[in-house]
Amino acid sequence: MIDVARALHPALEFFVGDAEDVALYERLGGPFDVIILSDLVGALDDCEATLKLLRSVSTRETRIIVAYHAPLWEPVLESAEWLGLKMPQKEQNWLSTEDIENLLHLAGFEVIRRDWRQLIPRHLLGIGRAINRFIATLPIIRRLCLRTYLVARP
């Protein structure tokens, strides 16, 4: 995916590495404008320590974007994995949006935006996109969405 991103956006720099590796941060230097943690927090051994490491490559203008699955969907995703409808993943720590927000706070980040998206993970006879765009964003319904997004700054 990084190769695709580089091809689509040649003016930007993309880096990939083990977020828990202290040596990675020394090699990368920084600071970075945007750091994306997509489906990562549940796989970390120590979420708070890793988030604190991100502070070393951040400035006040840096935005950390944390994308994760809502715990409500855990049984559905595990069933989809078992049925071969979803790529298998290693065992995850299922964290709520509030858990992730608290970990960001403990690491010295301020959450500036919370969002929920993707109520229907499939196209659903062509109406999935419309449902996700218009219905999934409604105040109470959005809390049922598959994906949780947090945007934070140091």
mmCIF file of C-alpha atoms in Angstrom:
data_model
loop_
_atom_site.group_PDB
_atom_site.id
_atom_site.type_symbol
_atom_site.label_atom_id
_atom_site.label_comp_id
_atom_site.label_asym_id
_atom_site.label_seq_id
_atom_site.Cartn_x
_atom_site.Cartn_y
_atom_site.Cartn_z
ATOM 1 C CA MET A 1 0.000 0.000 0.000
ATOM 2 C CA ILE A 2 2.916 2.339 0.621
ATOM 3 C CA ASP A 3 4.085 1.760 -2.969
ATOM 4 C CA VAL A 4 0.594 2.683 -4.178
ATOM 5 C CA ALA A 5 0.577 5.808 -1.984
ATOM 6 C CA ARG A 6 4.012 6.838 -3.259
ATOM 7 C CA ALA A 7 2.876 6.375 -6.861
ATOM 8 C CA LEU A 8 -0.281 8.422 -6.284
ATOM 9 C CA HIS A 9 1.450 11.150 -4.254
ATOM 10 C CA PRO A 10 5.084 11.432 -5.400
ATOM 11 C CA ALA A 11 5.573 14.791 -3.632
ATOM 12 C CA LEU A 12 4.975 13.202 -0.211
ATOM 13 C CA GLU A 13 7.281 10.985 1.840
ATOM 14 C CA PHE A 14 5.963 7.739 3.346
ATOM 15 C CA PHE A 15 7.689 5.608 5.968
ATOM 16 C CA VAL A 16 6.911 2.147 7.298
ATOM 17 C CA GLY A 17 8.363 0.532 10.384
ATOM 18 C CA ASP A 18 7.783 -1.213 13.684
ATOM 19 C CA ALA A 19 6.083 1.427 15.839
ATOM 20 C CA GLU A 20 7.440 -0.169 19.021
ATOM 21 C CA ASP A 21 11.093 -0.109 17.868
ATOM 22 C CA VAL A 22 12.940 2.760 19.587
ATOM 23 C CA ALA A 23 15.707 2.609 16.961
ATOM 24 C CA LEU A 24 13.149 3.379 14.251
ATOM 25 C CA TYR A 25 12.492 6.811 15.752
ATOM 26 C CA GLU A 26 16.219 7.561 15.855
ATOM 27 C CA ARG A 27 16.536 6.625 12.145
ATOM 28 C CA LEU A 28 13.476 8.571 11.044
ATOM 29 C CA GLY A 29 14.300 11.801 12.780
ATOM 30 C CA GLY A 30 11.170 13.834 12.152
ATOM 31 C CA PRO A 31 9.131 15.766 12.935
ATOM 32 C CA PHE A 32 6.198 14.556 10.856
ATOM 33 C CA ASP A 33 3.080 16.370 9.741
ATOM 34 C CA VAL A 34 0.803 13.321 9.935
ATOM 35 C CA ILE A 35 1.261 9.932 11.590
ATOM 36 C CA ILE A 36 -1.316 7.275 10.746
ATOM 37 C CA LEU A 37 -1.895 4.309 13.043
ATOM 38 C CA SER A 38 -4.332 2.205 11.061
ATOM 39 C CA ASP A 39 -5.511 -0.960 12.837
ATOM 40 C CA LEU A 40 -2.360 -0.893 14.952
ATOM 41 C CA VAL A 41 -3.249 -0.068 18.559
ATOM 42 C CA GLY A 42 -4.796 -3.468 19.272
ATOM 43 C CA ALA A 43 -1.624 -5.250 18.158
ATOM 44 C CA LEU A 44 0.787 -3.241 20.318
ATOM 45 C CA ASP A 45 2.424 -4.768 23.373
ATOM 46 C CA ASP A 46 2.462 -1.406 25.173
ATOM 47 C CA CYS A 47 0.133 1.192 23.643
ATOM 48 C CA GLU A 48 1.031 4.004 26.011
ATOM 49 C CA ALA A 49 4.805 3.557 25.558
ATOM 50 C CA THR A 50 4.440 3.514 21.767
ATOM 51 C CA LEU A 51 2.309 6.651 21.796
ATOM 52 C CA LYS A 52 4.931 8.342 23.977
ATOM 53 C CA LEU A 53 7.573 7.389 21.393
ATOM 54 C CA LEU A 54 5.503 9.173 18.757
ATOM 55 C CA ARG A 55 5.897 12.380 20.760
ATOM 56 C CA SER A 56 9.604 12.347 19.864
ATOM 57 C CA VAL A 57 8.774 12.780 16.155
ATOM 58 C CA SER A 58 5.882 15.221 16.669
ATOM 59 C CA THR A 59 5.382 18.952 16.953
ATOM 60 C CA ARG A 60 2.288 20.897 18.004
ATOM 61 C CA GLU A 61 1.222 20.869 14.333
ATOM 62 C CA THR A 62 1.567 17.075 13.958
ATOM 63 C CA ARG A 63 -1.658 15.135 13.699
ATOM 64 C CA ILE A 64 -1.904 11.543 14.870
ATOM 65 C CA ILE A 65 -4.723 9.636 13.187
ATOM 66 C CA VAL A 66 -5.789 6.445 14.937
ATOM 67 C CA ALA A 67 -8.136 4.202 12.958
ATOM 68 C CA TYR A 68 -9.486 1.107 14.640
ATOM 69 C CA HIS A 69 -12.387 -1.362 14.703
ATOM 70 C CA ALA A 70 -15.139 -0.785 17.226
ATOM 71 C CA PRO A 71 -15.266 -3.566 19.875
ATOM 72 C CA LEU A 72 -18.969 -4.018 19.153
ATOM 73 C CA TRP A 73 -17.939 -5.637 15.852
ATOM 74 C CA GLU A 74 -15.499 -8.163 17.384
ATOM 75 C CA PRO A 75 -17.793 -11.226 17.023
ATOM 76 C CA VAL A 76 -18.768 -10.256 13.471
ATOM 77 C CA LEU A 77 -15.151 -9.786 12.380
ATOM 78 C CA GLU A 78 -14.020 -13.010 14.029
ATOM 79 C CA SER A 79 -16.853 -14.889 12.297
ATOM 80 C CA ALA A 80 -15.928 -13.306 8.951
ATOM 81 C CA GLU A 81 -12.325 -14.406 9.496
ATOM 82 C CA TRP A 82 -13.426 -17.955 10.316
ATOM 83 C CA LEU A 83 -15.607 -18.055 7.162
ATOM 84 C CA GLY A 84 -12.759 -16.759 4.997
ATOM 85 C CA LEU A 85 -14.512 -13.452 4.254
ATOM 86 C CA LYS A 86 -11.810 -11.409 6.000
ATOM 87 C CA MET A 87 -8.040 -11.663 6.097
ATOM 88 C CA PRO A 88 -6.844 -13.294 9.322
ATOM 89 C CA GLN A 89 -5.112 -11.096 11.868
ATOM 90 C CA LYS A 90 -3.117 -11.927 14.943
ATOM 91 C CA GLU A 91 -4.961 -11.709 18.224
ATOM 92 C CA GLN A 92 -5.993 -8.157 19.082
ATOM 93 C CA ASN A 93 -6.621 -6.182 22.237
ATOM 94 C CA TRP A 94 -10.097 -4.800 21.624
ATOM 95 C CA LEU A 95 -10.011 -1.219 22.829
ATOM 96 C CA SER A 96 -12.967 1.124 22.957
ATOM 97 C CA THR A 97 -12.767 4.636 21.541
ATOM 98 C CA GLU A 98 -12.631 5.901 25.121
ATOM 99 C CA ASP A 99 -9.731 3.525 25.937
ATOM 100 C CA ILE A 100 -7.730 4.825 22.984
ATOM 101 C CA GLU A 101 -8.575 8.406 23.856
ATOM 102 C CA ASN A 102 -7.363 7.838 27.429
ATOM 103 C CA LEU A 103 -4.121 6.247 26.204
ATOM 104 C CA LEU A 104 -3.522 9.237 23.924
ATOM 105 C CA HIS A 105 -4.119 11.565 26.878
ATOM 106 C CA LEU A 106 -1.678 9.625 29.095
ATOM 107 C CA ALA A 107 0.945 9.895 26.333
ATOM 108 C CA GLY A 108 0.503 13.666 26.141
ATOM 109 C CA PHE A 109 -1.863 13.989 23.182
ATOM 110 C CA GLU A 110 -5.083 15.946 22.952
ATOM 111 C CA VAL A 111 -7.887 14.387 20.931
ATOM 112 C CA ILE A 112 -9.296 17.051 18.638
ATOM 113 C CA ARG A 113 -11.718 14.916 16.644
ATOM 114 C CA ARG A 114 -13.654 11.677 17.064
ATOM 115 C CA ASP A 115 -15.452 10.042 14.196
ATOM 116 C CA TRP A 116 -17.201 6.803 13.329
ATOM 117 C CA ARG A 117 -17.668 5.473 9.800
ATOM 118 C CA GLN A 118 -18.714 2.421 7.812
ATOM 119 C CA LEU A 119 -21.980 1.060 9.133
ATOM 120 C CA ILE A 120 -22.175 -1.463 6.273
ATOM 121 C CA PRO A 121 -18.829 -3.133 5.471
ATOM 122 C CA ARG A 122 -20.031 -4.483 2.096
ATOM 123 C CA HIS A 123 -21.686 -2.868 -0.918
ATOM 124 C CA LEU A 124 -25.070 -4.376 0.036
ATOM 125 C CA LEU A 125 -26.701 -4.485 -3.386
ATOM 126 C CA GLY A 126 -25.323 -1.078 -4.315
ATOM 127 C CA ILE A 127 -26.819 0.856 -1.404
ATOM 128 C CA GLY A 128 -23.991 0.334 1.091
ATOM 129 C CA ARG A 129 -22.164 3.475 -0.020
ATOM 130 C CA ALA A 130 -25.282 5.641 0.425
ATOM 131 C CA ILE A 131 -25.982 4.117 3.854
ATOM 132 C CA ASN A 132 -22.399 4.733 4.943
ATOM 133 C CA ARG A 133 -22.408 8.293 3.646
ATOM 134 C CA PHE A 134 -25.777 9.525 4.878
ATOM 135 C CA ILE A 135 -27.223 7.220 7.550
ATOM 136 C CA ALA A 136 -24.014 6.119 9.296
ATOM 137 C CA THR A 137 -23.155 9.722 10.172
ATOM 138 C CA LEU A 138 -26.335 10.322 12.176
ATOM 139 C CA PRO A 139 -25.630 11.006 15.878
ATOM 140 C CA ILE A 140 -26.876 7.804 17.537
ATOM 141 C CA ILE A 141 -26.379 5.450 14.599
ATOM 142 C CA ARG A 142 -22.726 6.412 14.085
ATOM 143 C CA ARG A 143 -21.808 4.729 17.378
ATOM 144 C CA LEU A 144 -22.751 1.402 15.734
ATOM 145 C CA CYS A 145 -20.191 1.846 12.936
ATOM 146 C CA LEU A 146 -17.359 -0.573 12.269
ATOM 147 C CA ARG A 147 -14.559 1.998 12.129
ATOM 148 C CA THR A 148 -13.498 4.482 14.802
ATOM 149 C CA TYR A 149 -11.216 7.421 14.024
ATOM 150 C CA LEU A 150 -9.440 9.682 16.471
ATOM 151 C CA VAL A 151 -7.344 12.683 15.463
ATOM 152 C CA ALA A 152 -4.974 13.981 18.115
ATOM 153 C CA ARG A 153 -2.172 16.490 18.512
ATOM 154 C CA PRO A 154 0.617 16.784 21.068
#
